[in-house]
JSON list of C-alpha atoms in Angstrom, two decimals:
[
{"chain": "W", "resi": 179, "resn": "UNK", "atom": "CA", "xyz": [132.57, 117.62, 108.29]},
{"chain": "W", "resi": 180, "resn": "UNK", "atom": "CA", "xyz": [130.95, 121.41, 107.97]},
{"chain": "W", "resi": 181, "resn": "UNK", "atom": "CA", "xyz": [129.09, 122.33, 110.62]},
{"chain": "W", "resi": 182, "resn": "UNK", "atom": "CA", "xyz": [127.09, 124.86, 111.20]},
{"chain": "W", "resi": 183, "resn": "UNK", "atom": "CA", "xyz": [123.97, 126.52, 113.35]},
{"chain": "W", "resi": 184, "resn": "UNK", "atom": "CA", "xyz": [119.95, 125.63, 113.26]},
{"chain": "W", "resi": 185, "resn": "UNK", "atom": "CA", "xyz": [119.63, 128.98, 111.58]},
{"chain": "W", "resi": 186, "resn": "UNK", "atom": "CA", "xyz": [122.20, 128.04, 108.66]},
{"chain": "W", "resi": 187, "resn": "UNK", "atom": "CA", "xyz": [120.57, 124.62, 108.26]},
{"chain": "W", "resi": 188, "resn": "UNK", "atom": "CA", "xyz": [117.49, 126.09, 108.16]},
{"chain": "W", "resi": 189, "resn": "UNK", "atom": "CA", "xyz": [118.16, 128.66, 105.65]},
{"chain": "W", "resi": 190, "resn": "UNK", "atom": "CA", "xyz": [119.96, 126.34, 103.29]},
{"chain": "W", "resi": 191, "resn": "UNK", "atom": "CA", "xyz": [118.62, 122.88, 103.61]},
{"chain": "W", "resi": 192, "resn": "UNK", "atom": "CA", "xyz": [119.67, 122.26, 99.87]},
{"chain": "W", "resi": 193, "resn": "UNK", "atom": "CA", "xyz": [123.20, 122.91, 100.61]},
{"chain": "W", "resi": 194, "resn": "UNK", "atom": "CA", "xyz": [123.37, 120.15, 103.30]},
{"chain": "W", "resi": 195, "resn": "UNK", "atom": "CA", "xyz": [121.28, 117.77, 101.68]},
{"chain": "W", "resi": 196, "resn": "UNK", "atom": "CA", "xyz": [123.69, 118.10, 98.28]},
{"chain": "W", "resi": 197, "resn": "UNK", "atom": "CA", "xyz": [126.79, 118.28, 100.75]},
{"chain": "W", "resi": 198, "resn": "UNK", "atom": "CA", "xyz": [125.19, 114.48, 102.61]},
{"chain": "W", "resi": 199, "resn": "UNK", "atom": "CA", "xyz": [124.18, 113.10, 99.19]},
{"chain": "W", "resi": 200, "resn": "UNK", "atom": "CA", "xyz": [128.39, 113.68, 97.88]},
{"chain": "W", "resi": 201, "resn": "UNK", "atom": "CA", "xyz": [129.15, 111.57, 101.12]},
{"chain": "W", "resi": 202, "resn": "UNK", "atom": "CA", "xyz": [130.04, 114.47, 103.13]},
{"chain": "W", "resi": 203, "resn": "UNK", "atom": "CA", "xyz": [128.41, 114.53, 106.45]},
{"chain": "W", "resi": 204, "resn": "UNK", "atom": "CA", "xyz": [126.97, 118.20, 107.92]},
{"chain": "W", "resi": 205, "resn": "UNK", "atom": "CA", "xyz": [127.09, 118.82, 111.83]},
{"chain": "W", "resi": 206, "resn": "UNK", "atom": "CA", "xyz": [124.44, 121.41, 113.21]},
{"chain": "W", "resi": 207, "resn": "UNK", "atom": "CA", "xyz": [125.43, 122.90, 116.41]},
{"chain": "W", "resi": 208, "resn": "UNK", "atom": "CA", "xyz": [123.71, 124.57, 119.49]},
{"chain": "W", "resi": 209, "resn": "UNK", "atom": "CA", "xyz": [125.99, 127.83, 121.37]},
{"chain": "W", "resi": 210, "resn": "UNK", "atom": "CA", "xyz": [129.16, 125.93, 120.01]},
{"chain": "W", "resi": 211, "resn": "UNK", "atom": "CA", "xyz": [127.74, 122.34, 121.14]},
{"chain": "W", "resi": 212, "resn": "UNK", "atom": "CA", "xyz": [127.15, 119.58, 118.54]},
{"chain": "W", "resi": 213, "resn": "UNK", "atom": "CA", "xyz": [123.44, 118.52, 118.56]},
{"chain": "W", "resi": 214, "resn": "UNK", "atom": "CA", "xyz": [122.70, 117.13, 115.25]},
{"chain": "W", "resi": 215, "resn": "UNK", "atom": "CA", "xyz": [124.58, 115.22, 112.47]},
{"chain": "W", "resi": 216, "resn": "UNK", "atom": "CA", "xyz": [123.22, 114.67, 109.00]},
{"chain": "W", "resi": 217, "resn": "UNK", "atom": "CA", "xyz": [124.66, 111.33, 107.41]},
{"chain": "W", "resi": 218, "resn": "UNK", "atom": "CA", "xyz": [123.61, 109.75, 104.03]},
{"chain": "W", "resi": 219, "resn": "UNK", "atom": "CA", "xyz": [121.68, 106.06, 104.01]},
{"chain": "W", "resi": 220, "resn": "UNK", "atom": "CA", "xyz": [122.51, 103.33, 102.47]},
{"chain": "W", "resi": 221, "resn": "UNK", "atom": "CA", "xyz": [121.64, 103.21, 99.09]},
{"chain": "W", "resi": 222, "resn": "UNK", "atom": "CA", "xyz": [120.80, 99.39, 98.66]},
{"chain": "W", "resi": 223, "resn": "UNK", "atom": "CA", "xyz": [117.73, 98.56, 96.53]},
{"chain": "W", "resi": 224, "resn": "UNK", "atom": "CA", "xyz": [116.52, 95.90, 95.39]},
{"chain": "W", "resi": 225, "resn": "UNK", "atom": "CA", "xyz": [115.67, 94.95, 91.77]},
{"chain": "W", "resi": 226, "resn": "UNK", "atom": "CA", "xyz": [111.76, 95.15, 91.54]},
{"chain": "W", "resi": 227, "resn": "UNK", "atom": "CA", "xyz": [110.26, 91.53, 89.44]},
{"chain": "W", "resi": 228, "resn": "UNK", "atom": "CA", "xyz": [107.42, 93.10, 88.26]},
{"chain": "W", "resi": 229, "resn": "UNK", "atom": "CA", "xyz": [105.62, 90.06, 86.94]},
{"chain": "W", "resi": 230, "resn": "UNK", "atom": "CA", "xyz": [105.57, 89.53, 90.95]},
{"chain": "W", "resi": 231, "resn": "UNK", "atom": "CA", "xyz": [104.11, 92.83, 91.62]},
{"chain": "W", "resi": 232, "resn": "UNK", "atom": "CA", "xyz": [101.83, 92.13, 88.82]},
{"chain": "W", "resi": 233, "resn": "UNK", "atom": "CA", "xyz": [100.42, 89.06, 90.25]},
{"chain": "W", "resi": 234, "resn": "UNK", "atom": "CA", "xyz": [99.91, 91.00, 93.77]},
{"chain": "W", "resi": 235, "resn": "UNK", "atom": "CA", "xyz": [98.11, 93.69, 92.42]},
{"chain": "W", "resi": 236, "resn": "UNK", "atom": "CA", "xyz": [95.61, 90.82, 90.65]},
{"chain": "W", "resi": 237, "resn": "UNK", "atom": "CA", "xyz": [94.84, 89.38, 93.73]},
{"chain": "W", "resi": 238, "resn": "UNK", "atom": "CA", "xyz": [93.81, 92.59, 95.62]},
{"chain": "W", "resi": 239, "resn": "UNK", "atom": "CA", "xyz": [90.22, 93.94, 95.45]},
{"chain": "W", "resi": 240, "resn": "UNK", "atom": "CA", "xyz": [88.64, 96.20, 93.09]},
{"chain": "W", "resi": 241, "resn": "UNK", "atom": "CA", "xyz": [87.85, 99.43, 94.60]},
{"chain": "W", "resi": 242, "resn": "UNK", "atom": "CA", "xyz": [84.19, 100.57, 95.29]},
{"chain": "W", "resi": 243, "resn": "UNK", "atom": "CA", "xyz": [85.13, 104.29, 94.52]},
{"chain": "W", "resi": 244, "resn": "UNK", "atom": "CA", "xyz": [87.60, 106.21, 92.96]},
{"chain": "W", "resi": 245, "resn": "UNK", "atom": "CA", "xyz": [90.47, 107.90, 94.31]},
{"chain": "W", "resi": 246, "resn": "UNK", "atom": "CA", "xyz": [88.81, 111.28, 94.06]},
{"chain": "W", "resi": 247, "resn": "UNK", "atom": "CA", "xyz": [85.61, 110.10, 95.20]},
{"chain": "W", "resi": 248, "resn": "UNK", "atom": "CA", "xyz": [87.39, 108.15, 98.48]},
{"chain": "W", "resi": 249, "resn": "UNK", "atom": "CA", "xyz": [89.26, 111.44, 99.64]},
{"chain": "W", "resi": 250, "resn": "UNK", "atom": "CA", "xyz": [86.07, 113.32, 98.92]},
{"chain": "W", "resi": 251, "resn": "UNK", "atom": "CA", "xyz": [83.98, 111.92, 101.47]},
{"chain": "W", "resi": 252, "resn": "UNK", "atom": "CA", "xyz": [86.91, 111.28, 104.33]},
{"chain": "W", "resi": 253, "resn": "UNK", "atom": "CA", "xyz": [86.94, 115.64, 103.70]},
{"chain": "W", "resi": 254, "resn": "UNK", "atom": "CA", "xyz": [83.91, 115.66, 103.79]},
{"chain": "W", "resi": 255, "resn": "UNK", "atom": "CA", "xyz": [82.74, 112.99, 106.99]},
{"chain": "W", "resi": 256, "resn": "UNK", "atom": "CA", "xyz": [85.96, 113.10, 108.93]},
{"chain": "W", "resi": 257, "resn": "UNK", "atom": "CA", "xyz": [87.25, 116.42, 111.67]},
{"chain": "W", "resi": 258, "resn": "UNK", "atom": "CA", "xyz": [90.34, 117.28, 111.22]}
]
């Protein structure tokens, strides 16, 4: 396991994600301490049957607006 400080994993967060994806894990340590480790997930998916997601999307309502008209008025009523 590399390991390395915040600064490092800051300044190359490619080179421990690439390191994590080839099954390596990456250790990020504070004044010599360890304080972090980056690990990769599990990688189990599931097939999707999309005559199922099909039938789900059928039986969900039809929109009033559009996408661009819905985010256009939370901008536009909501505060941030």
């Amino acid at each position: 396991m590399k390991t390395g400080n915040p600064a490092d994993a800051k300044a190359h967060p490619s080179e421990h994600v690439d390191r994590v994806e080839a099954g390596d894990s990456t250790g990020i340590n504070r004044r010599g301490k360890p304080v972090a480790r980056r690990t990769a997930t599990d990688r189990h998916r599931q097939r999707v049957d999309v005559s199922r997601l099909g039938a789900l999307t059928e039986t969900m309502p039809r929109a009033d607006q559009d996408a661009e008209e819905l985010v256009r008025s939370m901008r536009d009523t909501d505060r941030y």
